[in-house]
Amino acid sequence: MLRRHSPAAVLALCWAAVFFDGFDVMVYGAGLPYMLDDPAFGLDAATAGTIGSWTTFGMLIGALGCGSLTDGVGRRPVLVGCVLAFSAGSGVCAAAGSIGVFGAGRFLTGLGLGGLIPVCLAVVAEFTPERRVPLATGVLMSAYHAGGMAATGVGLSLAPSYGWRWAFAAGVVPALVAVPLLLRFLPESPTVLANRARSGRSATGEGTAARGGAGRGRSGERARAVAALVGREHRAATLLLWLASGCGLLLVYGLSTWLPQLMRVSGYGLGSSVGFLMAVNAGGIAGMLLAGWVGSRFGAVPVAGTWFVITAGSLLLLSVRMPVPLTYVVVTVTGIWLYSASTMVYAVAGGFYPAELRAPGLGWVAGVGRLGAVLSPWLGGCLFSHGHGRWGFFVFAAAGLTGAVAVFLSRAVRRRPAAPAADVRAGTATV
C-alpha cells in the first residue's frame, strides 16, 4: 500500500486531477460537432470559436491567479478549488439554456483548468527526488491526454444517442471523485508549510514591517528580471521564444477544438471525425513520454524545431483525403509531434536563460504563449464561419513552420553560450 507522502502516492493523486483536467479541456472539441448540428441550440461556427477563446482566456487568468494564491493559502486548497471550478463550469454547460450561459460555463471551466496543471507540476516536483522529476513530469502529463481520450469516448458514446449535454454532465464527476481523494490523501507542500512556520515566528510589528519590505524587495526583483528578459542581451531570443510558445499553444488548442470539424470538411463521417480526437491524444501520450528523453540526448533546439516541422508536414498530409485506417495512423503520429513541439519550447528556454532568469523566463514564455491558445479557437471559428474550414490545415501548418523558424533563430541570436545543462525537466510540461 502506498504511503500518503510517498512520491508515488502524490503522483497518483495529481495524475487523477490532471486526467480530469484533460477531460474537461477536450470535451468541448468532442461535443462541438454535435452542438453545431443541434438546431435548437443555435450555435454557429463563429460563436463556437469565440466560446473556445473564452475558455482559454479563463485558463490564462486561472494560471496567473493560482500562481499568486498558492504561496498564501497552500497548494492543496488551490488544487481542490480548481477541480471544483471546472466541474461546476461543466455542470453549467450541461444545463445551459442559452449560448451566453454556456459561454459563461466554459469561462468558469477555464479558470479552474488554467490553474490546475501548474500547481500539480509544482507538487509533484516537491515530493519527487530530483533525478526522477523528468520521468514523473512526463508520466503526470500523460494524464492530460488520457483524459482527452476519455472525453472523446464519452462524446462518441453519449452524444449521438442522448445529446451533447450528457458529455458535459460527465464533467461534474471530478468534483465527486477527485476532490474527496485530494482532501483526504494529498499532503500540503513542504515549501508552503515552511513559509507558514517562518511567518508564525514573525508576529511583532517589526516582523510585519520586515515582511512588507521583503515583499517590496521581491517585487523589485521581479521587475528587474522582466527588464533583463527584454534587455539588449536577451531581447531577440526572448521575443522569438515567446513567438514559438504562442505557435505551439495555437496548435495545441486550435486542434483540440477544431480537429473533428476539420476532418468532417475533408469528407470523413461524424463518428470517425470525433474518433480522430482520441487518436491524436493517444499520440500525445507517447510524445509526452518521449520528449524529455529525446531532448536530453540530442538537444532541445534541434528537437523542438524538427518537431514543429514534422507537425506542419503531418497537417498538410491530413488535408488530403486518405482511407480511414491510414488517416487514424497519421493522426496518431501527428499527436506525438504536435504536443511535444510546444513542450520542447520550454526546454529550449530552460537551457538558454541563466539560473537567475530561468524561472521568470519560463514563466513569461508560458504566459505570452497563452495568447496563442486564446487566439486559436477564435481563428478556427472565423475560417469555418466564412466557408474556409479546409484552410485550417494550412493555417495551422503555417503556425508549425513559424514555430520552427523561431526556435532555430533563438539559438542563432544568442549573445551568450547556453547553460551547461539544459533544464529539460522544466520543459516537459504542456502549459
Tab-separated table of C-alpha atoms in Angstrom:
chain	number	residue	atom	x	y	z
A	1	MET	CA	0.000	0.000	0.000
A	2	LEU	CA	1.318	3.457	-0.909
A	3	ARG	CA	2.343	5.762	1.914
A	4	ARG	CA	0.437	9.029	1.935
A	5	HIS	CA	3.522	11.197	1.484
A	6	SER	CA	5.355	8.872	-0.897
A	7	PRO	CA	6.237	10.294	-4.340
A	8	ALA	CA	4.171	7.554	-5.991
A	9	ALA	CA	1.072	8.429	-3.963
A	10	VAL	CA	1.405	12.152	-4.675
A	11	LEU	CA	1.965	11.430	-8.370
A	12	ALA	CA	-1.089	9.156	-8.495
A	13	LEU	CA	-3.340	11.804	-6.911
A	14	CYS	CA	-2.082	14.561	-9.194
A	15	TRP	CA	-2.360	12.210	-12.182
A	16	ALA	CA	-6.060	11.770	-11.406
A	17	ALA	CA	-6.545	15.538	-11.159
A	18	VAL	CA	-4.749	16.194	-14.465
A	19	PHE	CA	-6.759	13.379	-16.096
A	20	PHE	CA	-9.961	15.247	-15.316
A	21	ASP	CA	-8.340	18.498	-16.468
A	22	GLY	CA	-7.646	16.927	-19.859
A	23	PHE	CA	-11.173	15.551	-19.968
A	24	ASP	CA	-12.784	18.949	-19.460
A	25	VAL	CA	-10.486	20.665	-21.964
A	26	MET	CA	-11.149	18.115	-24.705
A	27	VAL	CA	-14.861	17.537	-24.125
A	28	TYR	CA	-15.645	20.787	-25.924
A	29	GLY	CA	-13.936	19.616	-29.105
A	30	ALA	CA	-15.561	16.187	-28.792
A	31	GLY	CA	-19.038	17.637	-28.315
A	32	LEU	CA	-18.741	20.551	-30.742
A	33	PRO	CA	-19.796	18.715	-33.943
A	34	TYR	CA	-23.000	17.570	-32.231
A	35	MET	CA	-23.633	21.059	-30.839
A	36	LEU	CA	-23.271	22.612	-34.282
A	37	ASP	CA	-25.753	20.044	-35.616
A	38	ASP	CA	-28.309	20.922	-32.901
A	39	PRO	CA	-30.710	23.485	-34.447
A	40	ALA	CA	-32.480	24.056	-31.128
A	41	PHE	CA	-29.325	25.423	-29.541
A	42	GLY	CA	-28.481	27.737	-32.447
A	43	LEU	CA	-24.693	27.644	-32.200
A	44	ASP	CA	-22.700	28.658	-35.284
A	45	ALA	CA	-19.014	28.187	-36.046
A	46	ALA	CA	-18.003	31.792	-35.344
A	47	THR	CA	-19.645	31.799	-31.916
A	48	ALA	CA	-18.199	28.370	-31.169
A	49	GLY	CA	-14.730	29.751	-31.833
A	50	THR	CA	-15.360	32.738	-29.598
A	51	ILE	CA	-16.520	30.465	-26.779
A	52	GLY	CA	-13.372	28.396	-27.212
A	53	SER	CA	-11.327	31.558	-26.796
A	54	TRP	CA	-13.288	32.449	-23.646
A	55	THR	CA	-12.202	29.098	-22.261
A	56	THR	CA	-8.528	29.660	-22.992
A	57	PHE	CA	-8.733	33.251	-21.712
A	58	GLY	CA	-10.154	31.855	-18.478
A	59	MET	CA	-7.227	29.451	-18.396
A	60	LEU	CA	-4.815	32.375	-18.733
A	61	ILE	CA	-6.426	34.197	-15.793
A	62	GLY	CA	-6.597	30.994	-13.770
A	63	ALA	CA	-2.927	30.230	-14.308
A	64	LEU	CA	-1.862	33.735	-13.270
A	65	GLY	CA	-4.224	33.932	-10.304
A	66	CYS	CA	-3.491	30.497	-8.884
A	67	GLY	CA	0.224	31.109	-9.079
A	68	SER	CA	-0.209	34.025	-6.675
A	69	LEU	CA	-2.621	32.167	-4.396
A	70	THR	CA	-0.638	29.006	-3.752
A	71	ASP	CA	2.033	30.599	-1.569
A	72	GLY	CA	-0.620	32.202	0.618
A	73	VAL	CA	-3.360	29.610	1.048
A	74	GLY	CA	-1.452	26.475	0.099
A	75	ARG	CA	-1.262	24.181	-2.897
A	76	ARG	CA	-3.887	21.666	-1.781
A	77	PRO	CA	-6.743	24.193	-1.264
A	78	VAL	CA	-5.977	25.833	-4.619
A	79	LEU	CA	-5.890	22.448	-6.336
A	80	VAL	CA	-9.237	21.485	-4.843
A	81	GLY	CA	-10.675	24.871	-5.809
A	82	CYS	CA	-9.541	24.360	-9.408
A	83	VAL	CA	-11.268	20.976	-9.613
A	84	LEU	CA	-14.473	22.424	-8.150
A	85	ALA	CA	-14.362	25.345	-10.604
A	86	PHE	CA	-14.035	23.321	-13.782
A	87	SER	CA	-16.533	20.728	-12.549
A	88	ALA	CA	-19.052	23.482	-11.803
A	89	GLY	CA	-18.379	25.016	-15.208
A	90	SER	CA	-19.164	21.718	-16.918
A	91	GLY	CA	-22.389	21.477	-14.942
A	92	VAL	CA	-23.382	24.966	-16.117
A	93	CYS	CA	-22.652	23.970	-19.725
A	94	ALA	CA	-24.738	20.823	-19.437
A	95	ALA	CA	-27.751	22.756	-18.137
A	96	ALA	CA	-27.266	25.937	-20.220
A	97	GLY	CA	-30.464	27.240	-21.779
A	98	SER	CA	-28.681	29.803	-23.936
A	99	ILE	CA	-25.381	30.255	-25.706
A	100	GLY	CA	-24.431	33.074	-23.318
A	101	VAL	CA	-24.859	30.854	-20.256
A	102	PHE	CA	-22.916	28.086	-21.978
A	103	GLY	CA	-20.076	30.527	-22.704
A	104	ALA	CA	-20.043	31.628	-19.060
A	105	GLY	CA	-19.786	27.974	-18.053
A	106	ARG	CA	-16.807	27.440	-20.328
A	107	PHE	CA	-15.101	30.560	-18.951
A	108	LEU	CA	-15.581	29.207	-15.409
A	109	THR	CA	-14.231	25.877	-16.588
A	110	GLY	CA	-11.174	27.650	-17.995
A	111	LEU	CA	-10.453	29.381	-14.682
A	112	GLY	CA	-10.126	26.010	-12.982
A	113	LEU	CA	-8.299	24.309	-15.835
A	114	GLY	CA	-5.659	27.033	-16.110
A	115	GLY	CA	-4.560	26.809	-12.508
A	116	LEU	CA	-4.563	23.059	-12.017
A	117	ILE	CA	-1.638	21.814	-14.104
A	118	PRO	CA	0.957	24.351	-12.834
A	119	VAL	CA	0.007	23.509	-9.245
A	120	CYS	CA	0.200	19.764	-9.898
A	121	LEU	CA	3.595	20.165	-11.547
A	122	ALA	CA	4.883	22.058	-8.525
A	123	VAL	CA	3.520	19.498	-6.056
A	124	VAL	CA	4.960	16.521	-7.932
A	125	ALA	CA	8.362	18.227	-8.244
A	126	GLU	CA	8.457	18.929	-4.498
A	127	PHE	CA	7.763	15.331	-3.471
A	128	THR	CA	9.864	13.596	-6.145
A	129	PRO	CA	13.639	13.012	-5.952
A	130	GLU	CA	15.336	15.448	-8.315
A	131	ARG	CA	16.755	12.809	-10.640
A	132	ARG	CA	13.252	11.383	-11.181
A	133	VAL	CA	11.454	14.685	-11.818
A	134	PRO	CA	11.649	14.488	-15.650
A	135	LEU	CA	10.129	10.997	-15.657
A	136	ALA	CA	7.483	11.933	-13.083
A	137	THR	CA	6.558	15.033	-15.076
A	138	GLY	CA	6.204	13.038	-18.276
A	139	VAL	CA	4.002	10.488	-16.523
A	140	LEU	CA	1.918	13.271	-14.989
A	141	MET	CA	1.327	14.995	-18.314
A	142	SER	CA	0.310	11.718	-19.951
A	143	ALA	CA	-2.808	12.011	-17.787
A	144	TYR	CA	-3.884	15.093	-19.723
A	145	HIS	CA	-4.041	13.149	-22.965
A	146	ALA	CA	-5.602	10.113	-21.302
A	147	GLY	CA	-8.339	12.467	-20.114
A	148	GLY	CA	-8.697	13.770	-23.663
A	149	MET	CA	-9.165	10.229	-24.929
A	150	ALA	CA	-11.785	9.618	-22.266
A	151	ALA	CA	-13.626	12.798	-23.281
A	152	THR	CA	-13.703	11.590	-26.876
A	153	GLY	CA	-15.016	8.201	-25.778
A	154	VAL	CA	-17.749	9.836	-23.721
A	155	GLY	CA	-18.647	12.099	-26.623
A	156	LEU	CA	-18.888	9.174	-29.029
A	157	SER	CA	-20.919	7.036	-26.634
A	158	LEU	CA	-23.320	9.630	-25.188
A	159	ALA	CA	-23.748	12.491	-27.649
A	160	PRO	CA	-25.175	10.568	-30.642
A	161	SER	CA	-27.876	8.814	-28.589
A	162	TYR	CA	-28.540	11.127	-25.642
A	163	GLY	CA	-27.358	14.533	-26.793
A	164	TRP	CA	-24.257	16.629	-26.306
A	165	ARG	CA	-25.344	17.869	-22.876
A	166	TRP	CA	-24.598	14.497	-21.308
A	167	ALA	CA	-20.974	14.729	-22.390
A	168	PHE	CA	-20.630	17.948	-20.379
A	169	ALA	CA	-22.614	16.491	-17.482
A	170	ALA	CA	-19.883	13.855	-17.186
A	171	GLY	CA	-17.512	16.721	-16.427
A	172	VAL	CA	-19.104	17.069	-12.986
A	173	VAL	CA	-17.621	13.710	-11.948
A	174	PRO	CA	-14.240	15.207	-10.861
A	175	ALA	CA	-15.932	17.079	-8.019
A	176	LEU	CA	-17.373	13.797	-6.773
A	177	VAL	CA	-14.276	11.642	-7.240
A	178	ALA	CA	-11.096	13.727	-7.200
A	179	VAL	CA	-11.972	16.285	-4.511
A	180	PRO	CA	-12.555	13.762	-1.675
A	181	LEU	CA	-9.335	11.943	-2.594
A	182	LEU	CA	-7.293	15.149	-2.658
A	183	LEU	CA	-8.688	16.374	0.655
A	184	ARG	CA	-8.112	13.034	2.333
A	185	PHE	CA	-4.752	11.947	0.975
A	186	LEU	CA	-2.799	14.796	-0.663
A	187	PRO	CA	-0.232	16.349	1.717
A	188	GLU	CA	0.410	20.065	1.763
A	189	SER	CA	3.528	21.414	0.105
A	190	PRO	CA	6.635	21.381	2.352
A	191	THR	CA	7.546	24.791	0.932
A	192	VAL	CA	4.197	26.264	1.949
A	193	LEU	CA	4.423	24.721	5.418
A	194	ALA	CA	7.942	26.099	5.893
A	195	ASN	CA	6.808	29.568	4.830
A	196	ARG	CA	3.918	29.416	7.295
A	197	ALA	CA	6.286	28.405	10.067
A	198	ARG	CA	8.591	31.318	9.329
A	199	SER	CA	5.655	33.728	9.225
A	200	GLY	CA	4.432	32.454	12.577
A	201	ARG	CA	7.752	33.343	14.177
A	202	SER	CA	7.463	36.952	12.937
A	203	ALA	CA	4.484	38.129	14.942
A	204	THR	CA	5.791	41.525	16.027
A	205	GLY	CA	5.164	44.783	14.261
A	206	GLU	CA	8.829	44.850	13.341
A	207	GLY	CA	8.453	41.429	11.788
A	208	THR	CA	5.421	42.596	9.858
A	209	ALA	CA	7.304	45.629	8.588
A	210	ALA	CA	10.199	43.396	7.616
A	211	ARG	CA	7.887	41.107	5.681
A	212	GLY	CA	6.442	44.150	3.912
A	213	GLY	CA	9.914	45.267	2.986
A	214	ALA	CA	10.714	41.768	1.770
A	215	GLY	CA	7.572	41.817	-0.357
A	216	ARG	CA	8.611	45.113	-1.920
A	217	GLY	CA	12.054	43.640	-2.460
A	218	ARG	CA	10.616	40.619	-4.238
A	219	SER	CA	8.507	42.928	-6.422
A	220	GLY	CA	11.623	44.877	-7.316
A	221	GLU	CA	13.467	41.669	-8.137
A	222	ARG	CA	10.622	40.559	-10.414
A	223	ALA	CA	10.653	43.912	-12.208
A	224	ARG	CA	14.414	43.701	-12.721
A	225	ALA	CA	14.092	40.149	-14.031
A	226	VAL	CA	11.491	41.192	-16.598
A	227	ALA	CA	13.674	44.130	-17.650
A	228	ALA	CA	16.587	41.739	-18.109
A	229	LEU	CA	14.491	39.380	-20.260
A	230	VAL	CA	13.753	42.138	-22.759
A	231	GLY	CA	17.094	43.912	-22.332
A	232	ARG	CA	19.737	44.108	-25.029
A	233	GLU	CA	21.421	40.818	-24.127
A	234	HIS	CA	18.310	38.601	-24.222
A	235	ARG	CA	15.663	40.592	-26.114
A	236	ALA	CA	15.859	38.916	-29.518
A	237	ALA	CA	15.872	35.372	-28.173
A	238	THR	CA	13.109	36.179	-25.676
A	239	LEU	CA	10.808	37.527	-28.385
A	240	LEU	CA	11.494	34.502	-30.570
A	241	LEU	CA	10.775	32.109	-27.702
A	242	TRP	CA	7.518	33.939	-26.998
A	243	LEU	CA	6.592	33.526	-30.670
A	244	ALA	CA	7.492	29.833	-30.652
A	245	SER	CA	5.460	29.240	-27.497
A	246	GLY	CA	2.483	31.067	-28.983
A	247	CYS	CA	2.676	28.950	-32.152
A	248	GLY	CA	2.900	25.750	-30.116
A	249	LEU	CA	-0.149	26.521	-27.992
A	250	LEU	CA	-2.056	27.816	-31.019
A	251	LEU	CA	-1.576	24.345	-32.500
A	252	VAL	CA	-2.462	22.502	-29.294
A	253	TYR	CA	-5.680	24.358	-28.501
A	254	GLY	CA	-6.696	25.006	-32.094
A	255	LEU	CA	-6.669	21.337	-32.976
A	256	SER	CA	-8.161	20.303	-29.630
A	257	THR	CA	-11.166	22.450	-30.556
A	258	TRP	CA	-11.405	22.086	-34.335
A	259	LEU	CA	-9.849	18.753	-35.365
A	260	PRO	CA	-13.199	16.917	-35.641
A	261	GLN	CA	-14.667	19.699	-37.788
A	262	LEU	CA	-11.524	19.840	-39.937
A	263	MET	CA	-11.845	16.133	-40.618
A	264	ARG	CA	-15.559	16.477	-41.400
A	265	VAL	CA	-14.962	19.082	-44.086
A	266	SER	CA	-12.333	16.729	-45.531
A	267	GLY	CA	-15.065	14.177	-46.150
A	268	TYR	CA	-14.881	11.903	-43.116
A	269	GLY	CA	-18.001	10.791	-41.247
A	270	LEU	CA	-19.048	12.317	-37.934
A	271	GLY	CA	-18.078	9.279	-35.856
A	272	SER	CA	-14.649	8.972	-37.454
A	273	SER	CA	-14.043	12.723	-37.189
A	274	VAL	CA	-14.615	12.713	-33.420
A	275	GLY	CA	-12.615	9.499	-33.114
A	276	PHE	CA	-9.605	11.263	-34.606
A	277	LEU	CA	-9.513	13.428	-31.468
A	278	MET	CA	-8.940	10.257	-29.460
A	279	ALA	CA	-6.177	9.201	-31.838
A	280	VAL	CA	-4.290	12.495	-31.619
A	281	ASN	CA	-4.363	12.278	-27.812
A	282	ALA	CA	-3.044	8.717	-27.940
A	283	GLY	CA	-0.109	10.097	-29.877
A	284	GLY	CA	0.191	12.855	-27.295
A	285	ILE	CA	0.720	10.310	-24.518
A	286	ALA	CA	3.566	8.657	-26.408
A	287	GLY	CA	5.031	12.018	-27.337
A	288	MET	CA	4.974	13.348	-23.795
A	289	LEU	CA	6.907	10.322	-22.538
A	290	LEU	CA	9.325	10.578	-25.478
A	291	ALA	CA	10.051	14.319	-25.490
A	292	GLY	CA	12.256	14.576	-22.417
A	293	TRP	CA	14.423	11.591	-23.357
A	294	VAL	CA	14.988	12.694	-26.958
A	295	GLY	CA	15.607	16.310	-25.955
A	296	SER	CA	18.180	15.342	-23.332
A	297	ARG	CA	20.028	13.215	-25.874
A	298	PHE	CA	20.032	15.435	-28.961
A	299	GLY	CA	19.443	18.916	-27.528
A	300	ALA	CA	16.250	20.894	-27.093
A	301	VAL	CA	16.682	23.302	-30.024
A	302	PRO	CA	17.091	20.786	-32.874
A	303	VAL	CA	14.366	18.549	-31.455
A	304	ALA	CA	11.865	21.377	-30.897
A	305	GLY	CA	12.469	22.841	-34.364
A	306	THR	CA	12.266	19.452	-36.060
A	307	TRP	CA	9.106	18.565	-34.146
A	308	PHE	CA	7.437	21.755	-35.399
A	309	VAL	CA	8.424	20.975	-38.995
A	310	ILE	CA	7.103	17.397	-38.794
A	311	THR	CA	3.869	18.687	-37.274
A	312	ALA	CA	3.413	21.082	-40.180
A	313	GLY	CA	4.081	18.318	-42.681
A	314	SER	CA	1.641	15.976	-40.945
A	315	LEU	CA	-1.106	18.607	-41.033
A	316	LEU	CA	-0.558	19.191	-44.741
A	317	LEU	CA	-0.804	15.427	-45.280
A	318	LEU	CA	-4.092	15.332	-43.369
A	319	SER	CA	-5.570	17.848	-45.789
A	320	VAL	CA	-5.521	15.028	-48.374
A	321	ARG	CA	-8.380	12.515	-48.209
A	322	MET	CA	-6.992	9.065	-47.325
A	323	PRO	CA	-8.500	5.705	-46.348
A	324	VAL	CA	-9.835	5.908	-42.783
A	325	PRO	CA	-7.404	3.351	-41.252
A	326	LEU	CA	-4.414	5.182	-42.740
A	327	THR	CA	-5.795	8.510	-41.541
A	328	TYR	CA	-6.003	7.172	-37.987
A	329	VAL	CA	-2.315	6.257	-38.189
A	330	VAL	CA	-1.328	9.691	-39.498
A	331	VAL	CA	-3.434	11.494	-36.865
A	332	THR	CA	-1.902	9.402	-34.062
A	333	VAL	CA	1.631	10.107	-35.273
A	334	THR	CA	0.757	13.806	-35.606
A	335	GLY	CA	-0.154	13.853	-31.912
A	336	ILE	CA	3.377	12.773	-30.987
A	337	TRP	CA	4.998	15.792	-32.623
A	338	LEU	CA	2.161	18.277	-32.069
A	339	TYR	CA	2.128	18.211	-28.277
A	340	SER	CA	5.845	17.599	-27.860
A	341	ALA	CA	6.730	20.599	-30.032
A	342	SER	CA	5.161	23.048	-27.593
A	343	THR	CA	6.672	21.110	-24.698
A	344	MET	CA	10.209	21.366	-26.042
A	345	VAL	CA	9.993	25.169	-26.323
A	346	TYR	CA	10.196	25.283	-22.514
A	347	ALA	CA	13.268	23.059	-22.607
A	348	VAL	CA	14.850	25.492	-25.073
A	349	ALA	CA	14.098	28.395	-22.729
A	350	GLY	CA	15.366	26.440	-19.716
A	351	GLY	CA	18.698	25.911	-21.447
A	352	PHE	CA	19.041	29.480	-22.701
A	353	TYR	CA	18.430	31.668	-19.666
A	354	PRO	CA	20.994	31.877	-16.840
A	355	ALA	CA	19.967	30.463	-13.483
A	356	GLU	CA	18.798	33.799	-12.052
A	357	LEU	CA	16.479	34.386	-15.037
A	358	ARG	CA	15.328	30.830	-15.666
A	359	ALA	CA	12.162	30.888	-13.552
A	360	PRO	CA	10.871	34.289	-14.755
A	361	GLY	CA	11.989	33.462	-18.288
A	362	LEU	CA	9.985	30.231	-18.354
A	363	GLY	CA	7.028	31.964	-16.725
A	364	TRP	CA	6.915	34.649	-19.403
A	365	VAL	CA	7.425	32.163	-22.232
A	366	ALA	CA	4.467	30.172	-20.936
A	367	GLY	CA	2.339	33.237	-20.179
A	368	VAL	CA	2.829	35.013	-23.504
A	369	GLY	CA	2.369	31.692	-25.281
A	370	ARG	CA	-1.117	31.534	-23.795
A	371	LEU	CA	-2.098	34.272	-26.229
A	372	GLY	CA	-1.790	31.667	-28.969
A	373	ALA	CA	-4.158	29.431	-27.026
A	374	VAL	CA	-6.657	32.303	-26.747
A	375	LEU	CA	-6.398	33.151	-30.447
A	376	SER	CA	-6.640	29.673	-31.970
A	377	PRO	CA	-10.287	28.715	-31.228
A	378	TRP	CA	-11.461	32.122	-32.485
A	379	LEU	CA	-9.311	31.796	-35.592
A	380	GLY	CA	-10.805	28.401	-36.434
A	381	GLY	CA	-14.298	29.771	-35.921
A	382	CYS	CA	-13.606	32.589	-38.377
A	383	LEU	CA	-12.408	30.133	-41.025
A	384	PHE	CA	-15.425	27.846	-40.673
A	385	SER	CA	-17.975	30.661	-40.498
A	386	HIS	CA	-16.705	32.033	-43.828
A	387	GLY	CA	-16.730	28.644	-45.513
A	388	HIS	CA	-12.955	28.202	-45.470
A	389	GLY	CA	-12.720	25.336	-42.994
A	390	ARG	CA	-10.277	23.345	-45.120
A	391	TRP	CA	-7.828	26.246	-44.913
A	392	GLY	CA	-7.422	25.355	-41.259
A	393	PHE	CA	-4.904	22.649	-42.140
A	394	PHE	CA	-2.743	25.183	-43.966
A	395	VAL	CA	-3.111	27.883	-41.316
A	396	PHE	CA	-2.086	25.509	-38.539
A	397	ALA	CA	0.744	24.114	-40.676
A	398	ALA	CA	1.989	27.691	-41.155
A	399	ALA	CA	1.988	28.100	-37.370
A	400	GLY	CA	4.151	24.977	-37.115
A	401	LEU	CA	6.665	26.296	-39.628
A	402	THR	CA	6.736	29.690	-37.911
A	403	GLY	CA	7.422	27.979	-34.599
A	404	ALA	CA	10.298	26.043	-36.166
A	405	VAL	CA	11.890	29.195	-37.596
A	406	ALA	CA	11.529	30.979	-34.249
A	407	VAL	CA	13.181	28.124	-32.345
A	408	PHE	CA	16.135	27.823	-34.710
A	409	LEU	CA	16.644	31.599	-34.814
A	410	SER	CA	16.537	31.800	-30.998
A	411	ARG	CA	19.823	29.912	-30.930
A	412	ALA	CA	21.347	31.954	-33.733
A	413	VAL	CA	20.747	35.304	-31.994
A	414	ARG	CA	22.080	34.315	-28.593
A	415	ARG	CA	24.694	36.637	-27.116
A	416	ARG	CA	25.910	34.106	-24.562
A	417	PRO	CA	26.629	30.362	-24.602
A	418	ALA	CA	23.881	28.019	-23.499
A	419	ALA	CA	23.755	26.902	-19.878
A	420	PRO	CA	25.973	23.854	-19.211
A	421	ALA	CA	22.981	21.581	-18.683
A	422	ALA	CA	19.581	22.443	-20.077
A	423	ASP	CA	16.858	22.151	-17.506
A	424	VAL	CA	14.839	19.723	-19.593
A	425	ARG	CA	12.544	18.908	-16.708
A	426	ALA	CA	11.226	22.479	-16.905
A	427	GLY	CA	10.220	21.782	-20.448
A	428	THR	CA	8.336	18.545	-20.013
A	429	ALA	CA	5.049	20.200	-19.171
A	430	THR	CA	2.315	21.340	-21.506
A	431	VAL	CA	1.161	24.608	-20.020
